[in-house]
PDB file of C-alpha atoms in Angstrom:
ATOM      1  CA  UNK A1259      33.348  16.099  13.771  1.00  0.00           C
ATOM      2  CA  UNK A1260      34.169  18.945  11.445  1.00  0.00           C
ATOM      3  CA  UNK A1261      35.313  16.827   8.636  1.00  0.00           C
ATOM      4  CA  UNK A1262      38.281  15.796  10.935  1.00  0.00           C
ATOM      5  CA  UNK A1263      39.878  12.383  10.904  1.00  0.00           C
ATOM      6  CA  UNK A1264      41.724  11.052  13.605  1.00  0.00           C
ATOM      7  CA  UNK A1265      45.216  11.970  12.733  1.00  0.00           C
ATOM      8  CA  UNK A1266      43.745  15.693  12.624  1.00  0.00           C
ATOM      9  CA  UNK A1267      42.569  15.515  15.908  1.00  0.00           C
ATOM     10  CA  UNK A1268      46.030  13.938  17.034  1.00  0.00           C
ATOM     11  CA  UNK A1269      48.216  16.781  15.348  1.00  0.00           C
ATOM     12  CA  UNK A1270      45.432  19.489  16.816  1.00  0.00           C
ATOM     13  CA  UNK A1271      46.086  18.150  20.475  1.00  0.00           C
ATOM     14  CA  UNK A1272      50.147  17.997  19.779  1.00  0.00           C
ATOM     15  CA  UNK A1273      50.249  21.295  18.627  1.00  0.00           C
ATOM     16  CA  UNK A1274      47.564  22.399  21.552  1.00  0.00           C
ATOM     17  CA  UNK A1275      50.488  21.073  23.669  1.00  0.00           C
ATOM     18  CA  UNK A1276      53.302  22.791  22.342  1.00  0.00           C
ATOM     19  CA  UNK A1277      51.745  25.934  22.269  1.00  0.00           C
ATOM     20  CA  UNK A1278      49.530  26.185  25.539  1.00  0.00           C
ATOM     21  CA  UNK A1279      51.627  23.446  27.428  1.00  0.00           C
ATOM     22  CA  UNK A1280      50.779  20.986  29.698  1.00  0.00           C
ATOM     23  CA  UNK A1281      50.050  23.491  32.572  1.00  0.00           C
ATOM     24  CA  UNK A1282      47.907  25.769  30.541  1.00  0.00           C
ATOM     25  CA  UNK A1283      46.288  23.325  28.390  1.00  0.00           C
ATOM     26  CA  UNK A1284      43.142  22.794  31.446  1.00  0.00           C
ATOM     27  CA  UNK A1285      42.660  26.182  31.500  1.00  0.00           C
ATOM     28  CA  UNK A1286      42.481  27.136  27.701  1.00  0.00           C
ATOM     29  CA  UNK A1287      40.180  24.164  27.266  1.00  0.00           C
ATOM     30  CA  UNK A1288      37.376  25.330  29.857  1.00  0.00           C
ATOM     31  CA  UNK A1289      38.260  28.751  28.512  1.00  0.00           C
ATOM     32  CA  UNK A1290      37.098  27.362  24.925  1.00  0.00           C
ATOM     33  CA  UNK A1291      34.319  25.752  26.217  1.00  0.00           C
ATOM     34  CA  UNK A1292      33.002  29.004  27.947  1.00  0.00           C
ATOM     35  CA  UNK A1293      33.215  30.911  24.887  1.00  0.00           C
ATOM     36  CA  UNK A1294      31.480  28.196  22.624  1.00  0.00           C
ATOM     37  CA  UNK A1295      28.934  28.018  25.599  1.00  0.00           C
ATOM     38  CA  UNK A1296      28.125  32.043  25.420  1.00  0.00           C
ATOM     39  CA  UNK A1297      28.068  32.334  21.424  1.00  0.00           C
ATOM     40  CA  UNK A1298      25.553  29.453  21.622  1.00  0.00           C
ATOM     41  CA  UNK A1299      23.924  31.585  23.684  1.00  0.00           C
ATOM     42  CA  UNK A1300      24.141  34.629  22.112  1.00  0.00           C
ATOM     43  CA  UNK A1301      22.371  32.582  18.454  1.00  0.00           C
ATOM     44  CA  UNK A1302      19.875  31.498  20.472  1.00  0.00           C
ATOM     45  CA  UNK A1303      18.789  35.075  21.866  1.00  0.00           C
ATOM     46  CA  UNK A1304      19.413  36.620  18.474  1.00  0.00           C
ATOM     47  CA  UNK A1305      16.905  33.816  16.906  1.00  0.00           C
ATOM     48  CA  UNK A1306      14.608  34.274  19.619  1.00  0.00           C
ATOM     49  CA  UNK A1307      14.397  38.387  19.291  1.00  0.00           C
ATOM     50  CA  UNK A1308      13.890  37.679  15.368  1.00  0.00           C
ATOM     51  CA  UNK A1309      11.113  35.721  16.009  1.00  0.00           C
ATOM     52  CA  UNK A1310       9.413  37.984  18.236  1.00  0.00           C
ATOM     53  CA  UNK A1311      10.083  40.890  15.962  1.00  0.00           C
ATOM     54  CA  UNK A1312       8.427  39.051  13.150  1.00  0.00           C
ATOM     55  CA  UNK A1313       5.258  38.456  14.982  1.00  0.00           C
ATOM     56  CA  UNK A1314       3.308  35.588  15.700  1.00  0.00           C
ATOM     57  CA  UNK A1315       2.653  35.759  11.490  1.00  0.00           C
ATOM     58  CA  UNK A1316       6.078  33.783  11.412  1.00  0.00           C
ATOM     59  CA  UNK A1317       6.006  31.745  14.420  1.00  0.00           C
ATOM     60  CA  UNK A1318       7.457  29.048  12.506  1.00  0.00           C
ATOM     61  CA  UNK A1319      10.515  30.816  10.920  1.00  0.00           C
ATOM     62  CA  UNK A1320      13.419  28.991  10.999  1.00  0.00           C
ATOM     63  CA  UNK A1321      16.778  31.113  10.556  1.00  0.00           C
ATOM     64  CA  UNK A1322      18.351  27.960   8.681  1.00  0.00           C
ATOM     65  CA  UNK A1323      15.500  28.409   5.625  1.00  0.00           C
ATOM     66  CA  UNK A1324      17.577  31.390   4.488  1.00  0.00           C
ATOM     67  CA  UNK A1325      20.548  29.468   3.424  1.00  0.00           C
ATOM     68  CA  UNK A1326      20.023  28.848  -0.357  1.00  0.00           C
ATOM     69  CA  UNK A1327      20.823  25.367  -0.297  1.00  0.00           C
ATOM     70  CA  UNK A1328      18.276  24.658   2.506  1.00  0.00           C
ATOM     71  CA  UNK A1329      15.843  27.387   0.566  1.00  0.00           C
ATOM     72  CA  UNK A1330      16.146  24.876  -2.386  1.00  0.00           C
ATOM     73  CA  UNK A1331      16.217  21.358  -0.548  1.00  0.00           C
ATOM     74  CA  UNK A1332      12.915  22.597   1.699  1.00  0.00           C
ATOM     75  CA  UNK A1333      10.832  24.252  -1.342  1.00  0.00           C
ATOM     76  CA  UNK A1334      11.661  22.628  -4.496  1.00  0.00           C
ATOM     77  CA  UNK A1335      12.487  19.046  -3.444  1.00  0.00           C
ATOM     78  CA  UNK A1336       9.495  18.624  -0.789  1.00  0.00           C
ATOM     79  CA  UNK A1337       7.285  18.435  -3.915  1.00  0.00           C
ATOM     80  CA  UNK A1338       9.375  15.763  -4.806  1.00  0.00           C
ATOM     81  CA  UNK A1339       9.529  13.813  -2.306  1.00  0.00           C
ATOM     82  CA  UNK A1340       5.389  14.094  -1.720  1.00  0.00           C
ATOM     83  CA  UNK A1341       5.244  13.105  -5.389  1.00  0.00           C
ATOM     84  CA  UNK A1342       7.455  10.047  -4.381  1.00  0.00           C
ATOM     85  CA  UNK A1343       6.185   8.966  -1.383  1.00  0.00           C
ATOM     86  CA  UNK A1344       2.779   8.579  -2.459  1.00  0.00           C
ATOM     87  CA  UNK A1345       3.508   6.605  -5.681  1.00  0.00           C
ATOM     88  CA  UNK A1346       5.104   4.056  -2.866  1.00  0.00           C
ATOM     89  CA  UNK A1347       1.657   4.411  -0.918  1.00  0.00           C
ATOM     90  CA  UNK A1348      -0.245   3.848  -3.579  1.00  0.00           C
ATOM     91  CA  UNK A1349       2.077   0.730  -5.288  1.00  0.00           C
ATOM     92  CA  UNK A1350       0.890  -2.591  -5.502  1.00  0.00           C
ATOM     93  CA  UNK A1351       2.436  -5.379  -3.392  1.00  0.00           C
ATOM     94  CA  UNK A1352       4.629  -7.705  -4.837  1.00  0.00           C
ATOM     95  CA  UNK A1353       2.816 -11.129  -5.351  1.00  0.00           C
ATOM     96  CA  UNK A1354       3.851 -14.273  -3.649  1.00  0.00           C
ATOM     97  CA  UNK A1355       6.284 -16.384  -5.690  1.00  0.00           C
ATOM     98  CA  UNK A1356       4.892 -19.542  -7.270  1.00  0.00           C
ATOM     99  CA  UNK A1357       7.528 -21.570  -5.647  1.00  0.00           C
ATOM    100  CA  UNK A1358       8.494 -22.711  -2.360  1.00  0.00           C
ATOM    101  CA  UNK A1359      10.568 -20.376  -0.839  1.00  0.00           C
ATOM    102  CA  UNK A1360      14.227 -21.808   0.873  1.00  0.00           C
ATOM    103  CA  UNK A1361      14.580 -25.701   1.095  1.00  0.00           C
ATOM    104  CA  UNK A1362      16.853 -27.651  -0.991  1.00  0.00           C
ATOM    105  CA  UNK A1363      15.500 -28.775  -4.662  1.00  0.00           C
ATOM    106  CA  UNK A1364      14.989 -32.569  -5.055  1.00  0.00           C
ATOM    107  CA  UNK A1365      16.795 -34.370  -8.333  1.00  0.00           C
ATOM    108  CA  UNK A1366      15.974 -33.085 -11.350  1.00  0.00           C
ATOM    109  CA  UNK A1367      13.665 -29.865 -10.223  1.00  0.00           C
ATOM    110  CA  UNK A1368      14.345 -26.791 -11.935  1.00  0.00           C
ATOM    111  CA  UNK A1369      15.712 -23.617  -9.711  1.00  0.00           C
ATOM    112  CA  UNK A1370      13.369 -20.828  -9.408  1.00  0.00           C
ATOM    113  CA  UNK A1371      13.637 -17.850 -12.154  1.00  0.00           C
ATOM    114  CA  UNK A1372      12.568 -14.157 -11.037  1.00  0.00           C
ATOM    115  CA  UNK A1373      12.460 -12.762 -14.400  1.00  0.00           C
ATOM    116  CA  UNK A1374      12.299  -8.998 -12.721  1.00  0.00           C
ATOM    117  CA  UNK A1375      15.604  -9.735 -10.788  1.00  0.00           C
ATOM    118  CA  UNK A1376      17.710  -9.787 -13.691  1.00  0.00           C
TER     119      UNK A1376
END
């Protein structure tokens, strides 16, 4: 959550004691999670009214795509990917093996070699 480890969390609920106290600490919790509840809210109608603005031209818009890294990852490694995933579709399966597979080997057989495994 956040990039926080446990002992984060810990000291961030210690120091939520000290400071708020353990009559307060109720309150200012359901206080936080009104607030995070109404600027959720707020994105959401702000995302909404852009989308309407825009017309139904970008009805797929996502607010997200303007982030450059996002801008990059979407557009430049989708072609990428495409190009990968359909040199998988289109590769050959790997033949059986020539040998019995599992079982123990008898005195004096030779132990399989996979020559493309080493």
């Amino acid at each position: 959550m956040f990039g926080l480890g446990w002992p984060e969390i810990v000291a961030l609920v210690v120091i939520a004691l000290l400071v708020f106290g353990p009559e307060k600490l109720p309150q200012a919790a359901a206080q936080a999670g009104k607030t995070l509840r109404n600027l959720r809210r707020m994105a959401n109608n702000a995302r909404d009214d852009l989308r309407t603005g825009l017309g139904p031209e970008f009805a797929d818009f996502d607010p997200t795509d303007l982030n450059p890294k996002n801008f990059v990852r979407k557009h430049l490694t989708a072609d990428l990917e495409d190009d990968w995933n359909s040199t998988q579709a289109t590769a050959t399966a790997e033949p059986a093996p020539s040998y019995p597979v599992g079982g123990e080997l008898g005195y004096g057989e030779i132990p399989p070699y996979d020559s493309e495994a080493t």
